[in-house]
GROMACS .gro file of C-alpha atoms in nm:
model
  333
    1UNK     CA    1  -2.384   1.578  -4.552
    2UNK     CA    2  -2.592   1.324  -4.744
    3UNK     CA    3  -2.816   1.441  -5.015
    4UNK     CA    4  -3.152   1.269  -5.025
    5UNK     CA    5  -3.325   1.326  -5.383
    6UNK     CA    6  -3.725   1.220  -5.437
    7UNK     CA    7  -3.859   1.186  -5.756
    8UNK     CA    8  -4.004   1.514  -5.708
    9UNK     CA    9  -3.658   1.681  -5.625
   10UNK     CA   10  -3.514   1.485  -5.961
   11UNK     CA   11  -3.794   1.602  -6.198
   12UNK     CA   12  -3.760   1.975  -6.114
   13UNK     CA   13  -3.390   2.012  -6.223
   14UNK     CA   14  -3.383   1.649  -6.486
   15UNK     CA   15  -3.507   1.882  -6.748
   16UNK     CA   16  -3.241   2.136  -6.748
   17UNK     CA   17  -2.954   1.867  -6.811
   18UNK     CA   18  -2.811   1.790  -7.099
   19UNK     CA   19  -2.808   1.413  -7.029
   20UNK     CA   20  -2.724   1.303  -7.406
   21UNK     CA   21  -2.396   1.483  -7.336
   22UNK     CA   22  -2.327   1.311  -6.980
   23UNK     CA   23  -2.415   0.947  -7.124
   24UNK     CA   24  -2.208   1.007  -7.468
   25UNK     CA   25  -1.915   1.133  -7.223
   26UNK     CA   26  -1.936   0.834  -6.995
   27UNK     CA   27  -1.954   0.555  -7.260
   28UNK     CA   28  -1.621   0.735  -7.391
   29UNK     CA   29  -1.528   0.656  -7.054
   30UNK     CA   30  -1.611   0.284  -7.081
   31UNK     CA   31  -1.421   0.303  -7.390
   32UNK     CA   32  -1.080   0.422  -7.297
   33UNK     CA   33  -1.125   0.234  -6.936
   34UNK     CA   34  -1.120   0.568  -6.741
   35UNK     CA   35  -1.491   0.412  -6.592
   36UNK     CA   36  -1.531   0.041  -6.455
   37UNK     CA   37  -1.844  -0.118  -6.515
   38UNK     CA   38  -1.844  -0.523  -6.452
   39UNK     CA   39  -2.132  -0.734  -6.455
   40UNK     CA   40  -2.420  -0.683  -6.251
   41UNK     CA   41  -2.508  -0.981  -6.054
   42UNK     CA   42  -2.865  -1.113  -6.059
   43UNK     CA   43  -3.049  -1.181  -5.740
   44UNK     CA   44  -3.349  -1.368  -5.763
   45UNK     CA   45  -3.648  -1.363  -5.517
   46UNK     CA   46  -4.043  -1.500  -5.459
   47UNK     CA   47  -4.275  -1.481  -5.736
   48UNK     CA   48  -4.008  -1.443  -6.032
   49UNK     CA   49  -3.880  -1.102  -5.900
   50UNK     CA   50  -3.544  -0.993  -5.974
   51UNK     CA   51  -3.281  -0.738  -5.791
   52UNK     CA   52  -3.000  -0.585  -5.936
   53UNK     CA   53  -2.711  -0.432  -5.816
   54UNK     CA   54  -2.515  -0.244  -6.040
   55UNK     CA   55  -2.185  -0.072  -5.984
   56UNK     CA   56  -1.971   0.148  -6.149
   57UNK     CA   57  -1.655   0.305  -6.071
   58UNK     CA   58  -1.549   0.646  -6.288
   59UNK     CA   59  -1.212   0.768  -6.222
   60UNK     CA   60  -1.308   1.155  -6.395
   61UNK     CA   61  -1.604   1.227  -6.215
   62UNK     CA   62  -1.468   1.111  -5.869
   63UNK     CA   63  -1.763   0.921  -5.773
   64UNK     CA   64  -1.847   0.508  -5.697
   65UNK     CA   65  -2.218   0.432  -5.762
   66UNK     CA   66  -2.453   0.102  -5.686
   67UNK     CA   67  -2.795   0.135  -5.860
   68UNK     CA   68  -3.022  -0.138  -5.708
   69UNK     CA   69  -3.265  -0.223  -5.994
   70UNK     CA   70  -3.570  -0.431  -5.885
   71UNK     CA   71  -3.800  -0.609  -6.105
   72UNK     CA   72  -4.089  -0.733  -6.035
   73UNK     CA   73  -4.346  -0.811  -6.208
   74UNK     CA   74  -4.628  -0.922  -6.020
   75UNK     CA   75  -4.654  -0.495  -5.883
   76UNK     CA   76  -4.848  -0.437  -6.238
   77UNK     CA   77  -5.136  -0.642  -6.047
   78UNK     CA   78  -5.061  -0.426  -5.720
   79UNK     CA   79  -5.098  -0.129  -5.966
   80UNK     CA   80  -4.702  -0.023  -5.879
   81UNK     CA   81  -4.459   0.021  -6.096
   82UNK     CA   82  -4.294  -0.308  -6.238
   83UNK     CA   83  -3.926  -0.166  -6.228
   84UNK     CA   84  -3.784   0.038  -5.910
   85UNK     CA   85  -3.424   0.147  -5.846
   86UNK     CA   86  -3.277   0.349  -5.609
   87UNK     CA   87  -2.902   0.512  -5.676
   88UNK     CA   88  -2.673   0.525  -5.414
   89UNK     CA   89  -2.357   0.811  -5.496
   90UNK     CA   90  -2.028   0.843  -5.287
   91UNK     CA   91  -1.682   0.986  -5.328
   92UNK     CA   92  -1.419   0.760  -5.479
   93UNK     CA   93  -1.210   0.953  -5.299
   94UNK     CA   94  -1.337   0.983  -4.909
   95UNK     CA   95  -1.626   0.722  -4.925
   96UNK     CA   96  -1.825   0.975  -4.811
   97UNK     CA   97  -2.200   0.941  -4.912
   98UNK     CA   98  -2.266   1.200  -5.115
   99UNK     CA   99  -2.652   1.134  -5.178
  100UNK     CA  100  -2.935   0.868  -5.243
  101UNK     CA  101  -3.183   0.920  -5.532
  102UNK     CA  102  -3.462   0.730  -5.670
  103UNK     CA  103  -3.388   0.609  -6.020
  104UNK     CA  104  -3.718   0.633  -6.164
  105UNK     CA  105  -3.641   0.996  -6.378
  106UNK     CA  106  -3.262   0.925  -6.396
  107UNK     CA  107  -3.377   0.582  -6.573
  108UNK     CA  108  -3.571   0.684  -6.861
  109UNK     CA  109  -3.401   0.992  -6.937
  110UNK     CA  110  -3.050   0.827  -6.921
  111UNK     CA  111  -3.212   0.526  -7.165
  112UNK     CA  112  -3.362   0.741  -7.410
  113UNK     CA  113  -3.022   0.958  -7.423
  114UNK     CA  114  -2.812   0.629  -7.525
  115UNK     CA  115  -3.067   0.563  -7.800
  116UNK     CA  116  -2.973   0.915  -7.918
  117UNK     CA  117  -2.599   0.834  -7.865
  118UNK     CA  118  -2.609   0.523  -8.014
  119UNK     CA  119  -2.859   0.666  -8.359
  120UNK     CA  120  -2.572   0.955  -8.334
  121UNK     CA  121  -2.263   0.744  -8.371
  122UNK     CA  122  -2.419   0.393  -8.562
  123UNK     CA  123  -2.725   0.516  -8.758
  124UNK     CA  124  -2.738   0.683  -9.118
  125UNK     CA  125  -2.694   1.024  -9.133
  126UNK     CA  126  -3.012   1.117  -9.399
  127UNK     CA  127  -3.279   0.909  -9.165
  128UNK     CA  128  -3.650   1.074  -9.139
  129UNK     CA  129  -3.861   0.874  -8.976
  130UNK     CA  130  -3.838   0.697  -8.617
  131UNK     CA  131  -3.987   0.374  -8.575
  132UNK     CA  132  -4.184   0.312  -8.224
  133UNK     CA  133  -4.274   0.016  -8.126
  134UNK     CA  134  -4.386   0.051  -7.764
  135UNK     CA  135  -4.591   0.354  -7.671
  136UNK     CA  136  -4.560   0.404  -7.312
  137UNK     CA  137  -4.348   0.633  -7.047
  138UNK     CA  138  -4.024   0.516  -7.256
  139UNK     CA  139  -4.171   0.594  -7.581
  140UNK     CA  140  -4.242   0.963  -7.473
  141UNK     CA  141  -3.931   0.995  -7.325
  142UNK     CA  142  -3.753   0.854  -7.665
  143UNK     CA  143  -3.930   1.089  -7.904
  144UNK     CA  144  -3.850   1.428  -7.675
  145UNK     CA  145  -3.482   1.285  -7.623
  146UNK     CA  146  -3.448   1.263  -8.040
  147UNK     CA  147  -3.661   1.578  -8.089
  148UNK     CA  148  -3.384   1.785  -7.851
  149UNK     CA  149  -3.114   1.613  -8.021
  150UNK     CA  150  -3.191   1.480  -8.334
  151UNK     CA  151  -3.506   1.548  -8.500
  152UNK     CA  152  -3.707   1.361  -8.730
  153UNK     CA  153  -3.974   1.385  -9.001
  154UNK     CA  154  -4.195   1.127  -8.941
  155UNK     CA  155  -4.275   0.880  -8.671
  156UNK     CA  156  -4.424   0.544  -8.691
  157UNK     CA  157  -4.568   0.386  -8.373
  158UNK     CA  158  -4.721   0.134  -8.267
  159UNK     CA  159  -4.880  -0.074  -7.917
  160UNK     CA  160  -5.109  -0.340  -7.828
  161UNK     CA  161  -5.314  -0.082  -7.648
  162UNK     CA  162  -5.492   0.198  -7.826
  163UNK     CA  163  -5.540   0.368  -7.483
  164UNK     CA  164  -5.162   0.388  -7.475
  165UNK     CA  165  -5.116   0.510  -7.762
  166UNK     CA  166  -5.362   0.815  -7.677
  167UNK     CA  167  -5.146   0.884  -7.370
  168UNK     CA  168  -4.853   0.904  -7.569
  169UNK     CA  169  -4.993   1.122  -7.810
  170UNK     CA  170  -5.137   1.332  -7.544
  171UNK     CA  171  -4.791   1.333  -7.412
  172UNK     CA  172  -4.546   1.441  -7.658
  173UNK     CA  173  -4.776   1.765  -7.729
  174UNK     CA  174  -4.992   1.838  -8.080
  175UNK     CA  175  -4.688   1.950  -8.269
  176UNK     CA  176  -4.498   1.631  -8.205
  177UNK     CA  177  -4.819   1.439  -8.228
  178UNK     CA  178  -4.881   1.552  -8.546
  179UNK     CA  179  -4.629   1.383  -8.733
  180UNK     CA  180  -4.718   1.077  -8.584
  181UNK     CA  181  -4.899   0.800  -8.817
  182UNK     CA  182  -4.995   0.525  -8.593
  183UNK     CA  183  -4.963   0.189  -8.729
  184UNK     CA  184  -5.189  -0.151  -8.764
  185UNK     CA  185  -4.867  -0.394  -8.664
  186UNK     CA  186  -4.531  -0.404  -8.586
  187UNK     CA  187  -4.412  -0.526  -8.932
  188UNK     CA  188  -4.506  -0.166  -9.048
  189UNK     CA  189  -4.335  -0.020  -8.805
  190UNK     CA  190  -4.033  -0.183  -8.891
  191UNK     CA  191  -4.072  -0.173  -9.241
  192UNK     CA  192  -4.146   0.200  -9.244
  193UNK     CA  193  -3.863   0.308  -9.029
  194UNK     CA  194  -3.498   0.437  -9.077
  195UNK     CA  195  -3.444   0.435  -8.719
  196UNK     CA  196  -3.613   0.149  -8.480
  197UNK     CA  197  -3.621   0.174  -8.122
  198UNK     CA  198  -3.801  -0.154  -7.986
  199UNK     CA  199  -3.977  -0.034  -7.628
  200UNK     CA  200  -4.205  -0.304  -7.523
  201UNK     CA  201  -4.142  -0.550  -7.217
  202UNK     CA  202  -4.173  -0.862  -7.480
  203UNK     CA  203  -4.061  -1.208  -7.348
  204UNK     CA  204  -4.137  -1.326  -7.732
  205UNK     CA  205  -3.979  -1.113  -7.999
  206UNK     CA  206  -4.194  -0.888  -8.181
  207UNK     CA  207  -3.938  -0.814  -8.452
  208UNK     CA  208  -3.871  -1.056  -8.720
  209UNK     CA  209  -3.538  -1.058  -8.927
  210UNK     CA  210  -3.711  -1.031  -9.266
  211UNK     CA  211  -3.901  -0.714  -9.201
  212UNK     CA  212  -3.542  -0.577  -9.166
  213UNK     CA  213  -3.439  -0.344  -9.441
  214UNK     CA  214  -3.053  -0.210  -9.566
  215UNK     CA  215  -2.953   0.079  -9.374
  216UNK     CA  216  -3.183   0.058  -9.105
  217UNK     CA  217  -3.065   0.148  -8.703
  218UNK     CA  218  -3.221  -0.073  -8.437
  219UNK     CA  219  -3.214   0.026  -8.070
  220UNK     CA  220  -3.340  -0.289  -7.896
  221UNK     CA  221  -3.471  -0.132  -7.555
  222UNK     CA  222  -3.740  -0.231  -7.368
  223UNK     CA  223  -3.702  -0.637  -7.288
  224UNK     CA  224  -3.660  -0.677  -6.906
  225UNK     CA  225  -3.326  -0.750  -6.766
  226UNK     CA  226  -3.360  -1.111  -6.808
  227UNK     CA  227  -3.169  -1.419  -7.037
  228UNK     CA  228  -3.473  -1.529  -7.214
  229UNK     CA  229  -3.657  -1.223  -7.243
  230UNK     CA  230  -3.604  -1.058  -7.625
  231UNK     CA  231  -3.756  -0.852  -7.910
  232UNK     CA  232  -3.570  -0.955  -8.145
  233UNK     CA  233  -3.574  -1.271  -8.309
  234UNK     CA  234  -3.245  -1.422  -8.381
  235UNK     CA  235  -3.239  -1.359  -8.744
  236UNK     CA  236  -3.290  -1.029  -8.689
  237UNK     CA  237  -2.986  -1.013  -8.445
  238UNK     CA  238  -2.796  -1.209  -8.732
  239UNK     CA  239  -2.896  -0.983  -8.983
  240UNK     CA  240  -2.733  -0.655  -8.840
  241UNK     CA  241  -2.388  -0.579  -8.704
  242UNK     CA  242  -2.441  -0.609  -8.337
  243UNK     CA  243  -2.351  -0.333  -8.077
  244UNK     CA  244  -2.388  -0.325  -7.702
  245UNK     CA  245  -2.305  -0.090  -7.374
  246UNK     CA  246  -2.142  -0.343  -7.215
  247UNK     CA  247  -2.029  -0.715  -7.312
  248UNK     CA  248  -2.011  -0.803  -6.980
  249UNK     CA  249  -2.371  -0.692  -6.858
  250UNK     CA  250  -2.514  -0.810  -7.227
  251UNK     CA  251  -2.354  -1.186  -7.146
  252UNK     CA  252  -2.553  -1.158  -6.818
  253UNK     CA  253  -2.930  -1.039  -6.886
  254UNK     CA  254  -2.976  -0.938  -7.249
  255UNK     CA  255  -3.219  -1.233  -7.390
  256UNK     CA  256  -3.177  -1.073  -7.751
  257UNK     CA  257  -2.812  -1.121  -7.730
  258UNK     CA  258  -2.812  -1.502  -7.586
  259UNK     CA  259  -3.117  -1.650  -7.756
  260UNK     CA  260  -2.979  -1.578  -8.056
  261UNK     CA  261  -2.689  -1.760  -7.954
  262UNK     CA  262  -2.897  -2.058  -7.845
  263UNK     CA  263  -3.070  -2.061  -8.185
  264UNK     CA  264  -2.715  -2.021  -8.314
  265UNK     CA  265  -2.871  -1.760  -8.516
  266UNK     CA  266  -2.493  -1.592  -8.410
  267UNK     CA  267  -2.195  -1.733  -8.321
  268UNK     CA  268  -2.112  -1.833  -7.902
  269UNK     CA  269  -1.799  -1.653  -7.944
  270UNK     CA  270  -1.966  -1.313  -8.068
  271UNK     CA  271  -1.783  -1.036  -7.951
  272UNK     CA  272  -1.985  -0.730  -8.040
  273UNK     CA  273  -1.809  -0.402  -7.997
  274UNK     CA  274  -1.894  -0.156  -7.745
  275UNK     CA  275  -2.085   0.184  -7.817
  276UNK     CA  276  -1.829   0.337  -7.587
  277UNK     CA  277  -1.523   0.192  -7.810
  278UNK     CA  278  -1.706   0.306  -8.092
  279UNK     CA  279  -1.735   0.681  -7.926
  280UNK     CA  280  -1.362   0.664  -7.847
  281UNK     CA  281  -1.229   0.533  -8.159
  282UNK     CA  282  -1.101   0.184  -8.038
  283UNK     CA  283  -1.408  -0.021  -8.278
  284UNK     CA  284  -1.575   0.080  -8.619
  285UNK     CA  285  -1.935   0.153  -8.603
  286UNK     CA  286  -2.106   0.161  -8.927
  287UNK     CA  287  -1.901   0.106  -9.231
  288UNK     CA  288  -2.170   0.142  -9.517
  289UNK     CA  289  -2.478   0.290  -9.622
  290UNK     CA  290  -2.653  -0.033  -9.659
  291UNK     CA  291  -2.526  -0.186  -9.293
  292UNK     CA  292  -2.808  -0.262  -9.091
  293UNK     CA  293  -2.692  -0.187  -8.698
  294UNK     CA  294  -2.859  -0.328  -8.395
  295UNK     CA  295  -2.737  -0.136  -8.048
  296UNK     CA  296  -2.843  -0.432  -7.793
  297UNK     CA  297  -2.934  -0.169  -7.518
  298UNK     CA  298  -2.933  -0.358  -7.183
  299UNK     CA  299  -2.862  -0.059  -6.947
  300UNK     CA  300  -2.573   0.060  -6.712
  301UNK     CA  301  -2.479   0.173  -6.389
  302UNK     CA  302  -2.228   0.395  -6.586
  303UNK     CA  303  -2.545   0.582  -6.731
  304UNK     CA  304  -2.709   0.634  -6.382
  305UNK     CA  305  -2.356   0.749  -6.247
  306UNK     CA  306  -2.354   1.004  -6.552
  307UNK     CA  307  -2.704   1.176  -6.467
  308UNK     CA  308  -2.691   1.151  -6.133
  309UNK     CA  309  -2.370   1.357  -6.114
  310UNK     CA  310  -2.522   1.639  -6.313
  311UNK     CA  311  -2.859   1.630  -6.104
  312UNK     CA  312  -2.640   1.617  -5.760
  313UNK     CA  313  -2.442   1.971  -5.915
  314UNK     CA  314  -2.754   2.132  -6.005
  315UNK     CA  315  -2.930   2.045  -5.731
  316UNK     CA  316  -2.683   2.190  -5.531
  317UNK     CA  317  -2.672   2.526  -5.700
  318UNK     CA  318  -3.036   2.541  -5.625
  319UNK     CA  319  -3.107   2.435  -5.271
  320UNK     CA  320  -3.332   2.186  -5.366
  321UNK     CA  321  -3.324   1.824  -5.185
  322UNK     CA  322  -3.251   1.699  -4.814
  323UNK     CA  323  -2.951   1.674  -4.673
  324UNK     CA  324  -2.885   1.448  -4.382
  325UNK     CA  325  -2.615   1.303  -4.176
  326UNK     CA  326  -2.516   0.965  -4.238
  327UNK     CA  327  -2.184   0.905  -4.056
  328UNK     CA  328  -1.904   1.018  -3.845
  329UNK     CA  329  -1.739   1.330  -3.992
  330UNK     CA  330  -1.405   1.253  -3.850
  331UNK     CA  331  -1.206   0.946  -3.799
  332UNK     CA  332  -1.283   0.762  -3.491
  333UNK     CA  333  -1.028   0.745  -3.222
   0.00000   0.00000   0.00000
């Protein structure tokens, strides 16, 4: 039997998972090559919307995945989401479909959680304040992730809409909210921060190289899946030690990543480590205090496949979802 898992299925059990854990374990995974995660490929449709699949293979968990990610812009006019995916699981084993959930939770938990693995295994030890720029569902999502995992003192945020920034207060809770300090621009964001996660859906960066300081962690997030789409400028790409999740996917749709190349801000034969080799001791990650690291954060399949396995046990245990018959139990004859 087939599980099928709504968003409201996903969001009763999402919160009882440690999904840090899952997405640190996977990118080890990626690292040693016990997962396979190629490229995704792009598919391009009417009125600049974008569809992609992305599979992933991971020999320890026994499961095959294909996340379809759509992007679309013109559904902020329709007042729908921008971004939909939907995460189809089977066996590696039998084939067998073992269930079909909607990627909206699995999404921004799982990218939140590699911010935290990436801060974890790239960023300064002694940071104390978290830099925000972007204030939306991600943002939220970012500050509980740290809060669980890694706490800070202080954090900075900013967005181009005040009544955003009300919602996120409103939704990280008064005790998170109060060591918020919202700020007039992004340069004092930056400036301000030991740890930067960029979370806005820029085409034109909105971080400049020079506001850069040594020591400083940069998660560079939110920039849709596209090649010209970025956050950062290319000086700022030049002036840290670049990290990604996946050369291959980053060479495909991260615009931070290939502008800079265009600008030949960084070289065209780059070849920024992985945060998975990093996790499994195949690459250095930081190798001084006053290193500034950028984690180009571009998204995997290997992150859905990681959450999703967790949510399918649990699920399980409690009942929750609907199962339904997809195929032929037995071989035809």
């Amino acid at each position: 039997m087939t599980l099928v898992l709504g968003a409201d299925d996903i969001a009763e059990v999402i919160g009882a998972i440690d999904v840090v854990g899952a997405v640190e374990a996977i990118h080890a995974d990626l690292g040693t090559g016990a997962a396979q995660q190629p490229a995704p490929v792009a598919l391009t449709g009417v009125d600049d919307a974008l569809f992609l699949p992305m599979a992933v293979r991971s020999d320890r968990l026994g499961l095959v995945v294909v996340k379809l990610m759509a992007d679309i812009p013109d559904n902020s006019a329709r007042g729908l989401p921008s971004q939909r995916s939907t995460i189809l699981v089977s066996s590696s084993v039998t084939g067998e479909c073992v269930a079909v959930l909607d990627g909206m939770a699995v999404t921004r938990a799982r990218t939140a959680a590699t911010s935290v693995v990436a801060t974890k295994h790239l960023a300064r030890r002694d940071g104390e304040v978290l830099g925000l720029l972007g204030a939306g569902n991600l943002a939220v999502e970012h500050v509980r992730a740290f809060e669980a995992a890694r706490p800070f003192d202080r954090i900075v945020v900013w967005s181009r809409s005040p009544a955003t920034v009300t919602r996120f207060l409103e939704g990280i809770g008064p005790e998170l909210a109060a060591r918020c300090v919202v700020a007039p621009d992004p340069r004092r964001v930056v400036e301000e921060s030991d740890v930067l996660c960029t979370l806005t859906p820029s085409i034109e960066p909105v971080v400049r190289g020079a506001w850069l300081h040594d020591g400083q962690h940069v998660n560079a997030v939110g920039a849709r899946p596209r090649p010209t789409h970025r956050e950062l400028d290319g000086a700022a790409m030049a002036r840290g030690t670049v990290f990604v999740d996946s050369r291959a996917t980053a060479w495909t749709k991260s615009g931070d990543l290939l502008e800079a190349v265009v600008e030949r801000a960084l070289p065209q034969d780059i070849e920024p480590a992985e945060l998975g080799e990093v996790i499994a001791g195949r690459a250095p990650g930081r190798t001084h205090d006053d290193e500034v690291t950028v984690f180009d954060s571009v998204g995997l399949g290997a992150q859905d496949l990681a959450v999703a396995a967790r949510v399918i046990e649990l699920v399980r245990e409690r009942g929750i979802g609907t199962p339904v018959t997809m195929g032929r139990s037995s071989a035809r004859r």
